[in-house]
Amino acid sequence: MKLRRALPIAAAVAMVAVPVGAATAASPGTLAAPDIPVANVQAHLGQLQTIATNNGGNRAHGRPGHKASVDYIKAKLDAAGYTTRIQQFSYNGATGYNLIADWPGGDANNVIMAGGHLDSVNAGPGINDNGTGSAGLLEVALTVAKDQVQTSKHLRFGWWGAEELGLIGSTYYVNSLTSAEKSVLKGYLNFDMTGSPNPGYFVYSSSGQPSGSQALENLLKQGFSAAGVQTEPTNVGGRSDHAAFARAGVPTGGTFSGAETTKTQAQATKWGGTAGRAFDPCYHRSCDNSGNINTTSLDRHTDAMAYTIYSLIGA
Ligand code: DPN
Ligand code: CA
Ligand code: ZN
């Protein structure tokens, strides 16, 4: 376990991490958030690309590449000790799949969820949209398992189907919950596009967003600033799967590296990359493949994801 960033003392006291194979534990009063190795996230993206290539070039709802993506992630989580289930739904005459994974332990009345969509559009393999969020979530989940983290709050992950057709899978999941099951959800973090080739470092704005959480926004921002990365708030509105949770009153947040809109000169000065060019010129196109990834962005967004999740489950 690499020791990197100190978490708030309250979080550290509440969370007991058991370092596996580490010679020394974190010093008292600190708990290290993991530095997620970006190479591991890239390896998952390589597998998702292979799945698309072997299944007609995409991982879309109703196509075999989506189910194969679910099976890949589920097998990794099962082997790591997660309790997983596949939730089926029907849309547009095809069966859709959500993958839900629970890390055993923690307070069942205080549940933190993190998720993102695993389907692509029909046009291509969807490696940035949203292989990146999906692969990052998988690697953070595997790190929790490797560290055998004993959480204070209960931790659950979700990989949604049919987001590209209108947030179908995440909405189905939220609608399937009883009001008691909804009320124990204390936060939902969404990751949809984190490796854009001309990247931005956006954190979902909590203002003007129903159920947007200032606390989650602040933690995600801290995750980036701990690595020296400046962020901007962005109004994602109802454009991704957090929307279903927000409608149910669950506090939401997330990060985003940008899609079809154009990077400004000020943003290029701050973040590098090319002003006047889209954050992701291959958004929803066949060229959203393994080559369509900025590795630094993938690394930073995934590390901020880990920082935030580790902070929340221990607090
Ligand atoms: N929802 C994304 C898509 O799948 O097309 C794009 C997006 C993600 C837009 C996050 C805004 C924020
Ligand atoms: Ca990293
Ligand atoms: Zn997306």
Tab-separated table of C-alpha atoms and ligand atoms in Angstrom:
chain	number	residue	atom	x	y	z
A	1	MET	CA	0.000	0.000	0.000
A	2	LYS	CA	1.497	3.294	-1.020
A	3	LEU	CA	1.193	5.989	1.593
A	4	ARG	CA	0.237	9.212	0.001
A	5	ARG	CA	-2.254	11.700	1.291
A	6	ALA	CA	-3.337	12.174	4.853
A	7	LEU	CA	-7.065	12.040	5.373
A	8	PRO	CA	-8.851	14.142	7.993
A	9	ILE	CA	-8.181	12.781	11.482
A	10	ALA	CA	-11.867	12.028	12.089
A	11	ALA	CA	-11.855	9.802	9.029
A	12	ALA	CA	-8.667	8.103	10.053
A	13	VAL	CA	-9.894	7.351	13.551
A	14	ALA	CA	-13.097	5.846	12.263
A	15	MET	CA	-11.514	3.691	9.583
A	16	VAL	CA	-9.183	0.807	10.203
A	17	ALA	CA	-7.112	-0.107	7.225
A	18	VAL	CA	-5.229	-3.347	7.359
A	19	PRO	CA	-2.168	-2.980	5.184
A	20	VAL	CA	-1.520	-6.162	3.296
A	21	GLY	CA	2.115	-6.968	2.960
A	22	ALA	CA	3.155	-3.542	4.197
A	23	ALA	CA	6.030	-3.362	6.633
A	24	THR	CA	4.704	-0.323	8.458
A	25	ALA	CA	1.224	0.970	9.124
A	26	ALA	CA	0.261	4.610	8.713
A	27	SER	CA	1.349	6.762	11.618
A	28	PRO	CA	-1.306	7.481	14.273
A	29	GLY	CA	-3.866	10.071	13.256
A	30	THR	CA	-3.316	9.641	9.552
A	31	LEU	CA	-4.610	7.217	7.021
A	32	ALA	CA	-3.267	7.164	3.541
A	33	ALA	CA	-5.637	7.403	0.611
A	34	PRO	CA	-4.353	5.083	-2.072
A	35	ASP	CA	-2.493	6.239	-5.145
A	36	ILE	CA	-4.301	4.165	-7.753
A	37	PRO	CA	-1.804	2.855	-10.328
A	38	VAL	CA	-3.048	4.228	-13.630
A	39	ALA	CA	-1.517	1.243	-15.442
A	40	ASN	CA	-4.091	-0.994	-13.746
A	41	VAL	CA	-6.915	1.267	-14.929
A	42	GLN	CA	-5.444	1.250	-18.445
A	43	ALA	CA	-5.331	-2.561	-18.356
A	44	HIS	CA	-9.087	-2.662	-17.673
A	45	LEU	CA	-9.620	-0.233	-20.561
A	46	GLY	CA	-7.605	-2.556	-22.791
A	47	GLN	CA	-9.951	-5.400	-21.838
A	48	LEU	CA	-13.031	-3.261	-22.585
A	49	GLN	CA	-11.541	-2.364	-25.985
A	50	THR	CA	-10.954	-6.059	-26.722
A	51	ILE	CA	-14.526	-6.842	-25.683
A	52	ALA	CA	-15.830	-4.202	-28.104
A	53	THR	CA	-13.567	-5.382	-30.911
A	54	ASN	CA	-14.745	-8.974	-30.455
A	55	ASN	CA	-18.417	-7.960	-30.342
A	56	GLY	CA	-19.060	-5.824	-33.383
A	57	GLY	CA	-17.181	-2.721	-32.251
A	58	ASN	CA	-19.331	-1.493	-29.379
A	59	ARG	CA	-20.543	-2.215	-25.839
A	60	ALA	CA	-24.045	-0.804	-26.296
A	61	HIS	CA	-27.334	-1.691	-24.613
A	62	GLY	CA	-28.813	-4.817	-26.140
A	63	ARG	CA	-25.531	-5.786	-27.803
A	64	PRO	CA	-23.278	-8.604	-26.608
A	65	GLY	CA	-20.407	-6.213	-25.853
A	66	HIS	CA	-22.347	-4.696	-22.979
A	67	LYS	CA	-23.063	-8.011	-21.269
A	68	ALA	CA	-19.447	-9.098	-21.811
A	69	SER	CA	-18.311	-5.876	-20.096
A	70	VAL	CA	-20.585	-6.639	-17.127
A	71	ASP	CA	-19.205	-10.180	-16.910
A	72	TYR	CA	-15.586	-8.927	-16.987
A	73	ILE	CA	-16.096	-6.503	-14.109
A	74	LYS	CA	-18.241	-8.930	-12.103
A	75	ALA	CA	-15.608	-11.680	-12.282
A	76	LYS	CA	-12.904	-9.343	-10.935
A	77	LEU	CA	-15.143	-8.199	-8.067
A	78	ASP	CA	-16.265	-11.717	-7.179
A	79	ALA	CA	-12.662	-12.906	-7.006
A	80	ALA	CA	-11.833	-9.963	-4.713
A	81	GLY	CA	-14.565	-10.737	-2.184
A	82	TYR	CA	-17.412	-8.439	-3.225
A	83	THR	CA	-21.049	-9.486	-3.014
A	84	THR	CA	-22.298	-8.835	-6.537
A	85	ARG	CA	-25.606	-9.048	-8.303
A	86	ILE	CA	-26.812	-8.357	-11.804
A	87	GLN	CA	-30.114	-6.506	-11.996
A	88	GLN	CA	-31.935	-7.067	-15.270
A	89	PHE	CA	-34.369	-4.696	-16.918
A	90	SER	CA	-36.006	-4.473	-20.293
A	91	TYR	CA	-35.734	-1.499	-22.630
A	92	ASN	CA	-36.332	-1.064	-26.365
A	93	GLY	CA	-37.079	-4.758	-26.682
A	94	ALA	CA	-33.705	-5.791	-25.237
A	95	THR	CA	-32.524	-6.972	-21.823
A	96	GLY	CA	-30.398	-4.463	-19.958
A	97	TYR	CA	-28.049	-5.081	-17.043
A	98	ASN	CA	-26.959	-3.159	-13.959
A	99	LEU	CA	-24.092	-4.567	-11.905
A	100	ILE	CA	-24.240	-3.843	-8.156
A	101	ALA	CA	-21.343	-4.702	-5.841
A	102	ASP	CA	-21.301	-4.476	-2.056
A	103	TRP	CA	-18.116	-4.508	-0.001
A	104	PRO	CA	-19.021	-6.504	3.119
A	105	GLY	CA	-19.193	-4.583	6.391
A	106	GLY	CA	-19.915	-1.062	7.529
A	107	ASP	CA	-23.121	0.458	8.843
A	108	ALA	CA	-26.041	-0.760	6.715
A	109	ASN	CA	-27.930	2.408	7.660
A	110	ASN	CA	-25.189	4.622	6.212
A	111	VAL	CA	-24.425	3.637	2.655
A	112	ILE	CA	-22.037	5.420	0.296
A	113	MET	CA	-22.449	4.609	-3.365
A	114	ALA	CA	-20.211	5.281	-6.346
A	115	GLY	CA	-21.067	4.439	-9.916
A	116	GLY	CA	-20.976	5.118	-13.604
A	117	HIS	CA	-22.412	3.726	-16.830
A	118	LEU	CA	-20.858	0.733	-18.519
A	119	ASP	CA	-22.759	0.895	-21.815
A	120	SER	CA	-21.389	2.649	-24.886
A	121	VAL	CA	-23.245	4.234	-27.772
A	122	ASN	CA	-23.764	2.035	-30.855
A	123	ALA	CA	-21.217	4.054	-32.830
A	124	GLY	CA	-18.105	2.829	-31.056
A	125	PRO	CA	-16.353	1.120	-28.151
A	126	GLY	CA	-16.936	3.930	-25.624
A	127	ILE	CA	-13.503	3.804	-24.045
A	128	ASN	CA	-13.518	7.364	-22.702
A	129	ASP	CA	-17.353	7.369	-22.477
A	130	ASN	CA	-17.532	5.545	-20.154
A	131	GLY	CA	-14.865	2.877	-20.021
A	132	THR	CA	-12.817	5.356	-17.982
A	133	GLY	CA	-15.244	5.873	-15.106
A	134	SER	CA	-16.080	2.161	-15.135
A	135	ALA	CA	-12.439	1.047	-15.071
A	136	GLY	CA	-11.524	3.584	-12.389
A	137	LEU	CA	-14.384	2.438	-10.168
A	138	LEU	CA	-13.294	-1.173	-10.654
A	139	GLU	CA	-9.694	-0.418	-9.690
A	140	VAL	CA	-10.740	1.582	-6.607
A	141	ALA	CA	-13.011	-1.308	-5.595
A	142	LEU	CA	-10.159	-3.784	-6.043
A	143	THR	CA	-7.884	-1.546	-3.971
A	144	VAL	CA	-10.409	-1.505	-1.116
A	145	ALA	CA	-10.369	-5.303	-1.281
A	146	LYS	CA	-6.583	-5.565	-1.506
A	147	ASP	CA	-6.251	-3.292	1.550
A	148	GLN	CA	-9.030	-5.265	3.293
A	149	VAL	CA	-10.481	-1.925	4.383
A	150	GLN	CA	-12.858	-2.167	7.313
A	151	THR	CA	-15.263	0.659	6.640
A	152	SER	CA	-17.400	2.629	9.044
A	153	LYS	CA	-20.099	3.316	6.435
A	154	HIS	CA	-21.182	0.586	4.035
A	155	LEU	CA	-19.692	0.857	0.535
A	156	ARG	CA	-21.560	-0.064	-2.660
A	157	PHE	CA	-20.629	0.325	-6.322
A	158	GLY	CA	-22.900	0.397	-9.386
A	159	TRP	CA	-22.201	-0.018	-13.120
A	160	TRP	CA	-25.299	1.115	-15.009
A	161	GLY	CA	-26.788	-0.093	-18.259
A	162	ALA	CA	-28.475	1.937	-20.994
A	163	GLU	CA	-27.325	5.351	-19.784
A	164	GLU	CA	-26.862	6.411	-23.376
A	165	LEU	CA	-30.555	5.802	-24.078
A	166	GLY	CA	-31.692	8.136	-21.292
A	167	LEU	CA	-30.314	7.081	-17.886
A	168	ILE	CA	-32.433	3.928	-18.107
A	169	GLY	CA	-30.448	1.550	-15.889
A	170	SER	CA	-29.699	3.934	-13.013
A	171	THR	CA	-33.314	5.112	-13.013
A	172	TYR	CA	-34.494	1.498	-12.915
A	173	TYR	CA	-32.187	0.798	-9.962
A	174	VAL	CA	-33.318	3.816	-7.949
A	175	ASN	CA	-36.975	3.041	-8.682
A	176	SER	CA	-36.413	-0.530	-7.474
A	177	LEU	CA	-35.419	0.686	-4.001
A	178	THR	CA	-37.895	0.949	-1.141
A	179	SER	CA	-38.101	4.310	0.587
A	180	ALA	CA	-36.114	2.803	3.482
A	181	GLU	CA	-33.400	1.628	1.058
A	182	LYS	CA	-33.287	5.109	-0.491
A	183	SER	CA	-33.068	6.837	2.865
A	184	VAL	CA	-29.923	4.923	3.922
A	185	LEU	CA	-28.076	6.214	0.843
A	186	LYS	CA	-25.999	9.060	2.277
A	187	GLY	CA	-24.199	9.925	-0.929
A	188	TYR	CA	-23.832	8.959	-4.575
A	189	LEU	CA	-20.695	9.779	-6.573
A	190	ASN	CA	-20.835	9.569	-10.383
A	191	PHE	CA	-17.932	9.144	-12.797
A	192	ASP	CA	-18.758	9.514	-16.477
A	193	MET	CA	-15.770	10.377	-18.746
A	194	THR	CA	-12.494	10.914	-16.888
A	195	GLY	CA	-9.811	10.449	-19.551
A	196	SER	CA	-10.737	12.960	-22.227
A	197	PRO	CA	-7.850	13.491	-24.681
A	198	ASN	CA	-7.904	17.296	-24.290
A	199	PRO	CA	-8.817	17.083	-20.634
A	200	GLY	CA	-10.562	19.272	-18.138
A	201	TYR	CA	-10.797	18.777	-14.401
A	202	PHE	CA	-14.445	19.424	-13.629
A	203	VAL	CA	-16.252	18.712	-10.383
A	204	TYR	CA	-20.052	18.601	-10.453
A	205	SER	CA	-21.340	21.878	-9.104
A	206	SER	CA	-23.636	21.489	-6.110
A	207	SER	CA	-25.325	24.837	-6.609
A	208	GLY	CA	-28.359	24.820	-8.844
A	209	GLN	CA	-28.306	21.012	-8.953
A	210	PRO	CA	-31.165	19.310	-7.119
A	211	SER	CA	-29.590	17.315	-4.285
A	212	GLY	CA	-26.121	18.482	-5.287
A	213	SER	CA	-23.922	18.136	-2.215
A	214	GLN	CA	-21.528	20.887	-1.191
A	215	ALA	CA	-19.726	18.390	1.050
A	216	LEU	CA	-19.143	15.955	-1.817
A	217	GLU	CA	-18.083	18.774	-4.122
A	218	ASN	CA	-15.572	19.957	-1.522
A	219	LEU	CA	-14.119	16.474	-0.957
A	220	LEU	CA	-13.677	15.857	-4.684
A	221	LYS	CA	-12.003	19.258	-5.045
A	222	GLN	CA	-9.700	18.403	-2.138
A	223	GLY	CA	-8.816	15.135	-3.848
A	224	PHE	CA	-7.578	17.065	-6.872
A	225	SER	CA	-5.907	19.868	-4.943
A	226	ALA	CA	-3.986	17.320	-2.846
A	227	ALA	CA	-2.353	16.392	-6.155
A	228	GLY	CA	-1.881	20.039	-7.134
A	229	VAL	CA	-4.677	20.029	-9.725
A	230	GLN	CA	-6.969	23.037	-10.134
A	231	THR	CA	-10.634	22.269	-10.804
A	232	GLU	CA	-13.692	24.071	-12.137
A	233	PRO	CA	-17.278	23.454	-11.092
A	234	THR	CA	-19.552	22.335	-13.906
A	235	ASN	CA	-23.299	22.118	-14.241
A	236	VAL	CA	-23.912	18.640	-15.575
A	237	GLY	CA	-27.638	18.951	-14.963
A	238	GLY	CA	-29.446	15.738	-15.853
A	239	ARG	CA	-26.835	14.464	-18.307
A	240	SER	CA	-25.657	11.433	-16.342
A	241	ASP	CA	-26.665	8.786	-13.829
A	242	HIS	CA	-26.402	10.947	-10.695
A	243	ALA	CA	-29.708	12.493	-11.841
A	244	ALA	CA	-31.747	9.446	-10.850
A	245	PHE	CA	-30.259	9.553	-7.347
A	246	ALA	CA	-30.729	13.305	-7.068
A	247	ARG	CA	-34.409	12.967	-7.891
A	248	ALA	CA	-34.693	10.505	-4.992
A	249	GLY	CA	-33.130	13.064	-2.648
A	250	VAL	CA	-29.711	11.378	-2.381
A	251	PRO	CA	-26.797	13.865	-2.091
A	252	THR	CA	-24.781	13.642	-5.321
A	253	GLY	CA	-21.425	14.651	-6.752
A	254	GLY	CA	-18.979	13.596	-9.432
A	255	THR	CA	-16.099	14.463	-11.728
A	256	PHE	CA	-15.853	14.893	-15.487
A	257	SER	CA	-13.024	15.555	-17.963
A	258	GLY	CA	-15.226	17.090	-20.656
A	259	ALA	CA	-17.071	15.970	-23.776
A	260	GLU	CA	-18.138	17.857	-26.904
A	261	THR	CA	-17.659	21.427	-25.712
A	262	THR	CA	-14.566	23.436	-26.529
A	263	LYS	CA	-11.660	24.195	-24.202
A	264	THR	CA	-11.171	27.926	-23.665
A	265	GLN	CA	-7.821	29.702	-23.723
A	266	ALA	CA	-8.024	30.196	-19.948
A	267	GLN	CA	-8.613	26.481	-19.456
A	268	ALA	CA	-5.721	25.561	-21.750
A	269	THR	CA	-3.463	27.902	-19.784
A	270	LYS	CA	-4.519	26.250	-16.538
A	271	TRP	CA	-4.676	22.605	-17.658
A	272	GLY	CA	-2.598	22.376	-20.796
A	273	GLY	CA	-4.040	20.944	-23.990
A	274	THR	CA	-5.491	22.789	-26.946
A	275	ALA	CA	-7.742	25.843	-26.783
A	276	GLY	CA	-10.506	25.953	-29.370
A	277	ARG	CA	-10.656	22.161	-29.559
A	278	ALA	CA	-13.260	19.881	-27.932
A	279	PHE	CA	-12.364	18.177	-24.656
A	280	ASP	CA	-13.218	14.931	-26.463
A	281	PRO	CA	-13.438	15.280	-30.271
A	282	CYS	CA	-14.340	11.550	-30.458
A	283	TYR	CA	-17.314	11.882	-28.122
A	284	HIS	CA	-19.979	9.372	-29.227
A	285	ARG	CA	-17.946	8.439	-32.304
A	286	SER	CA	-16.212	5.269	-33.493
A	287	CYS	CA	-12.827	6.833	-32.657
A	288	ASP	CA	-13.606	6.758	-28.914
A	289	ASN	CA	-11.171	3.859	-28.639
A	290	SER	CA	-8.023	2.976	-26.651
A	291	GLY	CA	-6.163	5.798	-28.340
A	292	ASN	CA	-8.692	8.366	-27.140
A	293	ILE	CA	-7.370	8.610	-23.584
A	294	ASN	CA	-5.236	11.157	-21.777
A	295	THR	CA	-3.410	9.056	-19.184
A	296	THR	CA	-2.677	11.961	-16.837
A	297	SER	CA	-6.370	12.831	-16.724
A	298	LEU	CA	-7.341	9.206	-16.136
A	299	ASP	CA	-4.814	8.990	-13.297
A	300	ARG	CA	-5.811	12.249	-11.596
A	301	HIS	CA	-9.563	11.678	-11.810
A	302	THR	CA	-9.193	8.116	-10.506
A	303	ASP	CA	-6.976	9.231	-7.626
A	304	ALA	CA	-9.538	11.935	-6.706
A	305	MET	CA	-12.251	9.258	-6.841
A	306	ALA	CA	-10.242	7.072	-4.440
A	307	TYR	CA	-9.489	10.004	-2.122
A	308	THR	CA	-13.169	10.873	-1.877
A	309	ILE	CA	-14.441	7.323	-1.444
A	310	TYR	CA	-11.837	6.512	1.222
A	311	SER	CA	-12.686	9.735	3.061
A	312	LEU	CA	-16.412	9.026	3.032
A	313	ILE	CA	-16.417	5.377	4.057
A	314	GLY	CA	-14.284	6.049	7.088
A	315	ALA	CA	-15.852	9.284	8.254
B	1	DPN	N1	-23.590	11.505	-20.069
B	1	DPN	C1	-22.462	11.547	-20.955
B	1	DPN	C2	-22.774	10.648	-22.070
B	1	DPN	O1	-22.782	9.508	-21.738
B	1	DPN	O2	-22.995	11.031	-23.195
B	1	DPN	C3	-21.885	12.855	-21.230
B	1	DPN	C4	-21.752	13.683	-20.024
B	1	DPN	C5	-21.228	13.175	-18.852
B	1	DPN	C6	-22.147	14.975	-20.054
B	1	DPN	C7	-21.136	13.957	-17.719
B	1	DPN	C8	-22.039	15.759	-18.942
B	1	DPN	C9	-21.546	15.244	-17.777
B	2	CA	CA	-2.489	7.295	-9.455
B	3	ZN	ZN	-21.265	8.807	-20.656
